[in-house]
Amino acid sequence: AAVELCPRLQARLYSISSSGKVCSERPTITAVVLQYDAKSERAACAKMGPRRCGVATNYLLGVLRYLRGDSALDLAAASSGSPLRTGHLLSATGASAAPTDASSVAAAVDAKAHVQQSFTLQPHAGDAAASAPRALTMPVFIRKSTFRLPADNATPIIMIGPGTGLAPMRAFVQERAQAARDAPDEPLGTTLLFFGARTEAHDYMYRDELHELFADIRAVAPESQLITAFSRDQPQKIYVQHRLAEHADLVYRTLLGGQQRLGGPPRAHVYVCGDAKSMAKDVARALTALIAEREGVEDTVAAKWVSEMRRLSRYQEDVWS
C-alpha cells in the first residue's frame, strides 16, 4: 500500500549518441553511472550506508550486469580501460541489416509526440556473454528533437560538447563522416568539435572512433578538427572555452563560411551540449568576445548577433543544470 502512494519517477531524458541516418535501428545513449559516498555524518550512519546511486544509470548498469552474467562490475576498473559499451538497444525491427527510415518502425505516439516502443537490450556482439540466451525488454520513448544538423551539408558547424555533452555531437560527426564517404565530390562544411573532460587517460570517450570519423571528414573538408581540453592533465585548468580562444583564427574562418566579413549573425551553426550553469554561459561569452574582436565591433553588437543566431536556430543548446 505504501508503494502505491509513491509518485511515479519522472522520465529520464538522454541525448541519443548515434545518428539515425547511419544506424537507424540501434539508438545509443552516453551516460555516467552516478555513484558517490555522502559526506555528512548522518548519512554515513544511515541504515543504507553512505553510498548514493543514481536511479536510471544504475538500473542500466544492473541490466548490463544481468546481460553479461556478472555478479559484480568494477566501475573503477571499467573507467581505467574497460569501457561499458557492452549493450545495444534494438528496436522490434532490429534484425534488419540495412538502415531504414525511423518512420518505418512500428511504434505508438503519445499526446506529447513521444514515440513509445519496447526496446530489447542485448549484449554487444564482441562480449563473451553475447552467445548466452539473455535479453531484457524495457519501455523506451524517443522524443523528436530540434537539435539537428543543418539540411545543407555544406554549412560549417562548430560543436562544443564536454563530458557526456559529447553524445549528440558523436551522432553529428557520424553523419558528417557518412556524407563524406557517400559523396566525396560534394561540398562539405568545416566540422569542428571541441570536447572536454577531466583526464585524457580515463575520460576520453570514443577516442579511436572519433579520430577515424574525422579522418573521413577531413578528406572532403580539410580544415575540420577534433580539439580537446583535458582540465586536470596540467597544473592550470583548461576548458573548452579556453580552446575556443586558442583556436580563434580557425573558429572565425568557420563562422565566416566563405564570407569576407560577417556584418551580422554568422551562417555557420553552433551546437552546445552539457552543463548549463557554467559551461554554456562561458562558451557563449567566449564566442561573443571572439566575434567582437575579429569584427572590430562592441561586445553588445556581437552579443546581438549571437542572439540572432539563436532566433534563427543557428545557435542551439542542449543543456542541463
mmCIF file of C-alpha atoms in Angstrom:
data_model
loop_
_atom_site.group_PDB
_atom_site.id
_atom_site.type_symbol
_atom_site.label_atom_id
_atom_site.label_comp_id
_atom_site.label_asym_id
_atom_site.label_seq_id
_atom_site.Cartn_x
_atom_site.Cartn_y
_atom_site.Cartn_z
ATOM 1 C CA ALA A 1 0.000 0.000 0.000
ATOM 2 C CA ALA A 2 2.825 2.364 0.857
ATOM 3 C CA VAL A 3 4.399 1.797 -2.550
ATOM 4 C CA GLU A 4 1.146 2.760 -4.260
ATOM 5 C CA LEU A 5 1.336 6.176 -2.593
ATOM 6 C CA CYS A 6 4.749 6.917 -4.088
ATOM 7 C CA PRO A 7 4.630 9.139 -7.182
ATOM 8 C CA ARG A 8 5.957 7.736 -10.417
ATOM 9 C CA LEU A 9 9.514 8.673 -11.252
ATOM 10 C CA GLN A 10 9.998 11.353 -13.869
ATOM 11 C CA ALA A 11 11.221 10.090 -17.210
ATOM 12 C CA ARG A 12 14.993 10.269 -17.657
ATOM 13 C CA LEU A 13 15.903 12.026 -20.878
ATOM 14 C CA TYR A 14 19.204 11.215 -22.569
ATOM 15 C CA SER A 15 20.581 12.604 -25.808
ATOM 16 C CA ILE A 16 20.885 9.912 -28.461
ATOM 17 C CA SER A 17 24.573 9.499 -29.268
ATOM 18 C CA SER A 18 24.209 7.784 -32.638
ATOM 19 C CA SER A 19 22.983 9.017 -35.990
ATOM 20 C CA GLY A 20 19.616 7.712 -37.120
ATOM 21 C CA LYS A 21 20.764 8.091 -40.725
ATOM 22 C CA VAL A 22 23.823 5.919 -40.152
ATOM 23 C CA CYS A 23 22.280 3.315 -37.863
ATOM 24 C CA SER A 24 18.531 3.785 -37.653
ATOM 25 C CA GLU A 25 17.792 0.565 -35.751
ATOM 26 C CA ARG A 26 20.310 0.881 -32.911
ATOM 27 C CA PRO A 27 19.994 4.115 -30.948
ATOM 28 C CA THR A 28 22.666 4.537 -28.290
ATOM 29 C CA ILE A 29 23.000 6.804 -25.268
ATOM 30 C CA THR A 30 26.080 8.017 -23.416
ATOM 31 C CA ALA A 31 25.693 8.405 -19.659
ATOM 32 C CA VAL A 32 27.785 8.448 -16.483
ATOM 33 C CA VAL A 33 26.859 5.883 -13.834
ATOM 34 C CA LEU A 34 26.205 8.024 -10.765
ATOM 35 C CA GLN A 35 27.667 6.578 -7.568
ATOM 36 C CA TYR A 36 29.172 8.543 -4.695
ATOM 37 C CA ASP A 37 29.587 8.458 -0.922
ATOM 38 C CA ALA A 38 27.640 11.045 1.085
ATOM 39 C CA LYS A 39 29.899 13.244 3.200
ATOM 40 C CA SER A 40 27.689 14.023 6.193
ATOM 41 C CA GLU A 41 27.999 12.033 9.421
ATOM 42 C CA ARG A 42 24.232 11.474 9.477
ATOM 43 C CA ALA A 43 24.319 9.909 6.029
ATOM 44 C CA ALA A 44 27.232 7.672 6.979
ATOM 45 C CA CYS A 45 25.257 6.334 9.963
ATOM 46 C CA ALA A 46 22.074 5.674 7.984
ATOM 47 C CA LYS A 47 20.924 2.085 7.517
ATOM 48 C CA MET A 48 21.542 2.288 3.810
ATOM 49 C CA GLY A 49 25.120 3.427 4.386
ATOM 50 C CA PRO A 50 26.894 6.403 2.811
ATOM 51 C CA ARG A 51 26.749 5.143 -0.786
ATOM 52 C CA ARG A 52 24.316 7.038 -3.029
ATOM 53 C CA CYS A 53 23.407 5.857 -6.506
ATOM 54 C CA GLY A 54 21.584 7.459 -9.396
ATOM 55 C CA VAL A 55 18.354 5.629 -10.212
ATOM 56 C CA ALA A 56 18.335 5.372 -14.004
ATOM 57 C CA THR A 57 22.042 4.890 -14.697
ATOM 58 C CA ASN A 58 22.401 2.242 -12.003
ATOM 59 C CA TYR A 59 19.327 0.473 -13.357
ATOM 60 C CA LEU A 60 21.020 0.361 -16.763
ATOM 61 C CA LEU A 61 24.202 -0.843 -15.086
ATOM 62 C CA GLY A 62 22.198 -3.609 -13.413
ATOM 63 C CA VAL A 63 20.757 -4.582 -16.785
ATOM 64 C CA LEU A 64 24.283 -4.701 -18.187
ATOM 65 C CA ARG A 65 25.413 -6.947 -15.343
ATOM 66 C CA TYR A 66 22.471 -9.254 -15.982
ATOM 67 C CA LEU A 67 23.233 -9.478 -19.691
ATOM 68 C CA ARG A 68 26.861 -10.242 -19.019
ATOM 69 C CA GLY A 69 26.057 -12.703 -16.288
ATOM 70 C CA ASP A 70 28.193 -10.727 -13.846
ATOM 71 C CA SER A 71 27.659 -10.851 -10.105
ATOM 72 C CA ALA A 72 29.519 -7.553 -9.813
ATOM 73 C CA LEU A 73 31.007 -4.941 -12.079
ATOM 74 C CA ASP A 74 34.003 -2.840 -11.020
ATOM 75 C CA LEU A 75 33.328 0.729 -12.128
ATOM 76 C CA ALA A 76 36.845 1.852 -11.206
ATOM 77 C CA ALA A 77 38.347 -0.846 -13.398
ATOM 78 C CA ALA A 78 35.927 -0.017 -16.170
ATOM 79 C CA SER A 79 36.890 3.647 -16.128
ATOM 80 C CA SER A 80 40.592 2.765 -16.399
ATOM 81 C CA GLY A 81 40.392 0.915 -19.673
ATOM 82 C CA SER A 82 37.377 -1.384 -19.962
ATOM 83 C CA PRO A 83 34.561 0.853 -21.246
ATOM 84 C CA LEU A 84 30.975 -0.158 -20.514
ATOM 85 C CA ARG A 85 29.955 -0.431 -24.131
ATOM 86 C CA THR A 86 28.538 -3.924 -23.958
ATOM 87 C CA GLY A 87 24.908 -3.392 -24.839
ATOM 88 C CA HIS A 88 22.790 -2.209 -27.741
ATOM 89 C CA LEU A 89 19.193 -1.083 -27.826
ATOM 90 C CA LEU A 90 17.476 -2.977 -30.604
ATOM 91 C CA SER A 91 14.058 -1.989 -31.883
ATOM 92 C CA ALA A 92 11.433 -4.514 -32.826
ATOM 93 C CA THR A 93 12.833 -4.458 -36.361
ATOM 94 C CA GLY A 94 16.439 -4.502 -35.213
ATOM 95 C CA ALA A 95 17.210 -7.622 -37.235
ATOM 96 C CA SER A 96 17.119 -5.531 -40.401
ATOM 97 C CA ALA A 97 20.662 -5.233 -41.757
ATOM 98 C CA ALA A 98 20.017 -2.220 -43.969
ATOM 99 C CA PRO A 99 19.345 1.142 -42.250
ATOM 100 C CA THR A 100 15.781 2.281 -42.745
ATOM 101 C CA ASP A 101 13.949 5.488 -42.021
ATOM 102 C CA ALA A 102 12.777 5.645 -38.416
ATOM 103 C CA SER A 103 9.231 6.251 -39.614
ATOM 104 C CA SER A 104 9.077 2.659 -40.846
ATOM 105 C CA VAL A 105 9.465 1.313 -37.318
ATOM 106 C CA ALA A 106 6.174 0.253 -35.773
ATOM 107 C CA ALA A 107 5.555 2.450 -32.750
ATOM 108 C CA ALA A 108 2.919 4.424 -30.877
ATOM 109 C CA VAL A 109 2.909 8.186 -30.351
ATOM 110 C CA ASP A 110 1.533 9.703 -27.177
ATOM 111 C CA ALA A 111 -0.133 13.098 -26.635
ATOM 112 C CA LYS A 112 3.271 14.788 -26.218
ATOM 113 C CA ALA A 113 4.553 13.375 -29.518
ATOM 114 C CA HIS A 114 6.802 10.895 -27.718
ATOM 115 C CA VAL A 115 7.438 7.812 -29.810
ATOM 116 C CA GLN A 116 6.824 4.902 -27.439
ATOM 117 C CA GLN A 117 8.227 1.493 -28.145
ATOM 118 C CA SER A 118 9.606 -1.541 -26.357
ATOM 119 C CA PHE A 119 13.289 -1.974 -26.983
ATOM 120 C CA THR A 120 15.328 -5.074 -26.257
ATOM 121 C CA LEU A 121 18.766 -4.637 -24.738
ATOM 122 C CA GLN A 122 21.135 -7.343 -25.891
ATOM 123 C CA PRO A 123 24.845 -7.973 -25.247
ATOM 124 C CA HIS A 124 27.398 -6.491 -27.603
ATOM 125 C CA ALA A 125 28.468 -8.939 -30.300
ATOM 126 C CA GLY A 126 32.061 -8.866 -29.033
ATOM 127 C CA ASP A 127 31.205 -9.958 -25.500
ATOM 128 C CA ALA A 128 31.665 -13.464 -24.228
ATOM 129 C CA ALA A 129 28.115 -13.279 -22.894
ATOM 130 C CA ALA A 130 26.721 -12.419 -26.331
ATOM 131 C CA SER A 131 26.121 -16.085 -27.086
ATOM 132 C CA ALA A 132 24.196 -16.566 -23.823
ATOM 133 C CA PRO A 133 20.394 -16.597 -24.196
ATOM 134 C CA ARG A 134 19.940 -13.331 -22.290
ATOM 135 C CA ALA A 135 17.909 -10.317 -23.286
ATOM 136 C CA LEU A 136 15.768 -7.807 -21.462
ATOM 137 C CA THR A 137 12.930 -5.721 -22.844
ATOM 138 C CA MET A 138 12.195 -2.287 -21.410
ATOM 139 C CA PRO A 139 9.856 0.584 -22.308
ATOM 140 C CA VAL A 140 11.579 3.492 -24.026
ATOM 141 C CA PHE A 141 10.269 6.577 -25.777
ATOM 142 C CA ILE A 142 12.086 8.592 -28.415
ATOM 143 C CA ARG A 143 11.222 12.274 -28.452
ATOM 144 C CA LYS A 144 11.515 14.231 -31.656
ATOM 145 C CA SER A 145 14.284 16.812 -31.288
ATOM 146 C CA THR A 146 15.036 20.130 -32.944
ATOM 147 C CA PHE A 147 18.727 19.692 -32.059
ATOM 148 C CA ARG A 148 19.815 18.585 -35.518
ATOM 149 C CA LEU A 149 22.283 19.277 -38.290
ATOM 150 C CA PRO A 150 21.525 21.875 -40.982
ATOM 151 C CA ALA A 151 19.877 20.449 -44.092
ATOM 152 C CA ASP A 152 22.758 21.626 -46.283
ATOM 153 C CA ASN A 153 25.929 19.585 -45.664
ATOM 154 C CA ALA A 154 27.992 22.500 -46.988
ATOM 155 C CA THR A 155 27.081 24.562 -43.910
ATOM 156 C CA PRO A 156 30.013 24.801 -41.446
ATOM 157 C CA ILE A 157 29.328 23.609 -37.903
ATOM 158 C CA ILE A 158 31.032 24.182 -34.555
ATOM 159 C CA MET A 159 30.213 21.708 -31.784
ATOM 160 C CA ILE A 160 31.085 22.140 -28.116
ATOM 161 C CA GLY A 161 30.345 19.058 -26.005
ATOM 162 C CA PRO A 162 32.359 18.400 -22.844
ATOM 163 C CA GLY A 163 31.735 15.232 -20.821
ATOM 164 C CA THR A 164 28.540 13.422 -21.764
ATOM 165 C CA GLY A 165 27.663 16.540 -23.757
ATOM 166 C CA LEU A 166 29.592 14.679 -26.439
ATOM 167 C CA ALA A 167 26.538 12.444 -27.002
ATOM 168 C CA PRO A 168 24.664 14.342 -29.757
ATOM 169 C CA MET A 169 27.953 15.579 -31.218
ATOM 170 C CA ARG A 170 29.064 11.999 -31.795
ATOM 171 C CA ALA A 171 25.878 11.465 -33.799
ATOM 172 C CA PHE A 172 26.557 14.610 -35.840
ATOM 173 C CA VAL A 173 30.145 13.528 -36.545
ATOM 174 C CA GLN A 174 28.938 10.086 -37.640
ATOM 175 C CA GLU A 175 26.512 11.729 -40.045
ATOM 176 C CA ARG A 176 29.079 14.136 -41.477
ATOM 177 C CA ALA A 177 31.580 11.287 -41.950
ATOM 178 C CA GLN A 178 28.937 9.226 -43.737
ATOM 179 C CA ALA A 179 28.186 12.169 -46.013
ATOM 180 C CA ALA A 180 31.905 12.498 -46.809
ATOM 181 C CA ARG A 181 32.138 8.807 -47.691
ATOM 182 C CA ASP A 182 28.941 8.737 -49.728
ATOM 183 C CA ALA A 183 29.591 11.917 -51.733
ATOM 184 C CA PRO A 184 33.308 12.813 -51.691
ATOM 185 C CA ASP A 185 32.837 15.209 -54.608
ATOM 186 C CA GLU A 186 30.052 17.177 -52.925
ATOM 187 C CA PRO A 187 30.865 20.247 -50.765
ATOM 188 C CA LEU A 188 31.062 19.588 -47.021
ATOM 189 C CA GLY A 189 31.280 22.383 -44.480
ATOM 190 C CA THR A 190 34.124 22.599 -41.993
ATOM 191 C CA THR A 191 33.293 20.496 -38.945
ATOM 192 C CA LEU A 192 34.821 21.457 -35.591
ATOM 193 C CA LEU A 193 34.313 19.506 -32.368
ATOM 194 C CA PHE A 194 35.522 20.821 -29.009
ATOM 195 C CA PHE A 195 35.455 18.023 -26.450
ATOM 196 C CA GLY A 196 36.443 18.440 -22.814
ATOM 197 C CA ALA A 197 36.894 16.105 -19.859
ATOM 198 C CA ARG A 198 38.983 15.763 -16.707
ATOM 199 C CA THR A 199 41.765 13.482 -17.955
ATOM 200 C CA GLU A 200 42.696 12.021 -21.324
ATOM 201 C CA ALA A 201 43.665 8.645 -19.871
ATOM 202 C CA HIS A 202 40.335 7.946 -18.131
ATOM 203 C CA ASP A 203 37.706 10.206 -19.711
ATOM 204 C CA TYR A 204 38.376 10.340 -23.450
ATOM 205 C CA MET A 205 35.208 8.659 -24.711
ATOM 206 C CA TYR A 206 35.071 7.265 -28.263
ATOM 207 C CA ARG A 207 38.675 8.359 -28.900
ATOM 208 C CA ASP A 208 39.512 5.875 -31.682
ATOM 209 C CA GLU A 209 36.096 6.172 -33.311
ATOM 210 C CA LEU A 210 36.218 9.963 -33.381
ATOM 211 C CA HIS A 211 39.713 10.017 -34.891
ATOM 212 C CA GLU A 212 38.600 7.626 -37.633
ATOM 213 C CA LEU A 213 35.457 9.648 -38.355
ATOM 214 C CA PHE A 214 37.373 12.919 -38.546
ATOM 215 C CA ALA A 215 39.877 11.347 -40.939
ATOM 216 C CA ASP A 216 36.947 10.646 -43.278
ATOM 217 C CA ILE A 217 35.575 14.175 -42.847
ATOM 218 C CA ARG A 218 38.959 15.853 -43.452
ATOM 219 C CA ALA A 219 39.283 14.019 -46.773
ATOM 220 C CA VAL A 220 36.498 16.325 -48.031
ATOM 221 C CA ALA A 221 36.625 19.261 -45.564
ATOM 222 C CA PRO A 222 40.357 19.580 -44.723
ATOM 223 C CA GLU A 223 40.028 22.244 -42.020
ATOM 224 C CA SER A 224 37.780 20.050 -39.874
ATOM 225 C CA GLN A 225 39.270 19.250 -36.477
ATOM 226 C CA LEU A 226 38.683 17.472 -33.192
ATOM 227 C CA ILE A 227 40.016 19.740 -30.436
ATOM 228 C CA THR A 228 40.276 18.500 -26.854
ATOM 229 C CA ALA A 229 40.557 20.140 -23.434
ATOM 230 C CA PHE A 230 41.532 17.896 -20.505
ATOM 231 C CA SER A 231 41.236 20.091 -17.457
ATOM 232 C CA ARG A 232 43.302 18.024 -14.996
ATOM 233 C CA ASP A 233 46.188 16.955 -17.234
ATOM 234 C CA GLN A 234 48.256 20.078 -16.466
ATOM 235 C CA PRO A 235 48.714 22.398 -13.466
ATOM 236 C CA GLN A 236 46.324 25.035 -14.844
ATOM 237 C CA LYS A 237 42.778 24.000 -15.659
ATOM 238 C CA ILE A 238 41.893 24.198 -19.338
ATOM 239 C CA TYR A 239 38.287 24.063 -20.512
ATOM 240 C CA VAL A 240 36.574 24.114 -23.906
ATOM 241 C CA GLN A 241 36.037 27.882 -23.794
ATOM 242 C CA HIS A 242 39.824 28.323 -23.483
ATOM 243 C CA ARG A 243 40.340 26.155 -26.573
ATOM 244 C CA LEU A 244 37.853 28.318 -28.473
ATOM 245 C CA ALA A 245 40.027 31.361 -27.743
ATOM 246 C CA GLU A 246 43.252 29.478 -28.599
ATOM 247 C CA HIS A 247 41.843 28.449 -31.987
ATOM 248 C CA ALA A 248 40.269 31.834 -32.687
ATOM 249 C CA ASP A 249 41.560 32.007 -36.292
ATOM 250 C CA LEU A 250 40.063 28.629 -37.202
ATOM 251 C CA VAL A 251 36.805 29.314 -35.361
ATOM 252 C CA TYR A 252 36.429 32.708 -37.058
ATOM 253 C CA ARG A 253 37.090 31.241 -40.524
ATOM 254 C CA THR A 254 34.461 28.601 -39.803
ATOM 255 C CA LEU A 255 31.975 31.235 -38.698
ATOM 256 C CA LEU A 256 32.668 33.242 -41.873
ATOM 257 C CA GLY A 257 31.758 30.251 -44.034
ATOM 258 C CA GLY A 258 33.466 31.739 -47.090
ATOM 259 C CA GLN A 259 32.431 35.361 -46.465
ATOM 260 C CA GLN A 260 34.969 38.181 -46.212
ATOM 261 C CA ARG A 261 33.325 39.611 -43.100
ATOM 262 C CA LEU A 262 30.315 38.712 -41.005
ATOM 263 C CA GLY A 263 28.450 42.013 -40.763
ATOM 264 C CA GLY A 264 25.712 40.159 -38.908
ATOM 265 C CA PRO A 265 24.905 36.749 -37.449
ATOM 266 C CA PRO A 266 27.233 34.008 -38.834
ATOM 267 C CA ARG A 267 25.865 31.494 -41.302
ATOM 268 C CA ALA A 268 27.660 28.643 -39.541
ATOM 269 C CA HIS A 269 25.735 26.606 -36.984
ATOM 270 C CA VAL A 270 26.924 26.294 -33.385
ATOM 271 C CA TYR A 271 25.885 23.458 -31.055
ATOM 272 C CA VAL A 272 26.486 23.393 -27.309
ATOM 273 C CA CYS A 273 25.659 20.438 -25.071
ATOM 274 C CA GLY A 274 26.395 19.916 -21.379
ATOM 275 C CA ASP A 275 26.366 21.937 -18.189
ATOM 276 C CA ALA A 276 24.025 24.934 -18.258
ATOM 277 C CA LYS A 277 25.239 26.503 -15.017
ATOM 278 C CA SER A 278 28.773 27.440 -16.120
ATOM 279 C CA MET A 279 29.989 25.870 -19.340
ATOM 280 C CA ALA A 280 27.222 27.037 -21.673
ATOM 281 C CA LYS A 281 27.455 30.617 -20.411
ATOM 282 C CA ASP A 282 31.263 30.626 -20.629
ATOM 283 C CA VAL A 283 31.154 29.314 -24.193
ATOM 284 C CA ALA A 284 28.638 31.981 -25.239
ATOM 285 C CA ARG A 285 30.829 34.682 -23.684
ATOM 286 C CA ALA A 286 33.973 33.319 -25.370
ATOM 287 C CA LEU A 287 32.288 33.165 -28.765
ATOM 288 C CA THR A 288 30.859 36.675 -28.355
ATOM 289 C CA ALA A 289 34.291 38.064 -27.406
ATOM 290 C CA LEU A 290 35.906 36.295 -30.375
ATOM 291 C CA ILE A 291 33.385 37.748 -32.844
ATOM 292 C CA ALA A 292 33.684 41.228 -31.344
ATOM 293 C CA GLU A 293 37.494 41.182 -31.596
ATOM 294 C CA ARG A 294 37.680 39.811 -35.144
ATOM 295 C CA GLU A 295 34.898 42.036 -36.497
ATOM 296 C CA GLY A 296 36.031 45.144 -34.623
ATOM 297 C CA VAL A 297 32.633 45.712 -33.037
ATOM 298 C CA GLU A 298 31.438 46.254 -29.478
ATOM 299 C CA ASP A 299 30.626 43.229 -27.328
ATOM 300 C CA THR A 300 26.995 44.346 -27.254
ATOM 301 C CA VAL A 301 26.829 44.181 -31.064
ATOM 302 C CA ALA A 302 28.431 40.718 -31.134
ATOM 303 C CA ALA A 303 26.020 39.581 -28.408
ATOM 304 C CA LYS A 304 23.083 40.716 -30.568
ATOM 305 C CA TRP A 305 24.442 38.673 -33.469
ATOM 306 C CA VAL A 306 24.692 35.604 -31.252
ATOM 307 C CA SER A 307 21.127 36.223 -30.058
ATOM 308 C CA GLU A 308 20.016 36.437 -33.679
ATOM 309 C CA MET A 309 21.765 33.118 -34.336
ATOM 310 C CA ARG A 310 19.650 31.613 -31.566
ATOM 311 C CA ARG A 311 16.478 33.024 -33.116
ATOM 312 C CA LEU A 312 17.435 31.541 -36.479
ATOM 313 C CA SER A 313 18.267 28.172 -34.858
ATOM 314 C CA ARG A 314 21.914 28.569 -35.829
ATOM 315 C CA TYR A 315 23.000 28.543 -32.177
ATOM 316 C CA GLN A 316 21.421 25.613 -30.378
ATOM 317 C CA GLU A 317 21.888 24.358 -26.837
ATOM 318 C CA ASP A 318 21.055 21.039 -25.229
ATOM 319 C CA VAL A 319 21.986 21.789 -21.633
ATOM 320 C CA TRP A 320 21.074 20.760 -18.103
ATOM 321 C CA SER A 321 21.750 22.003 -14.569
#
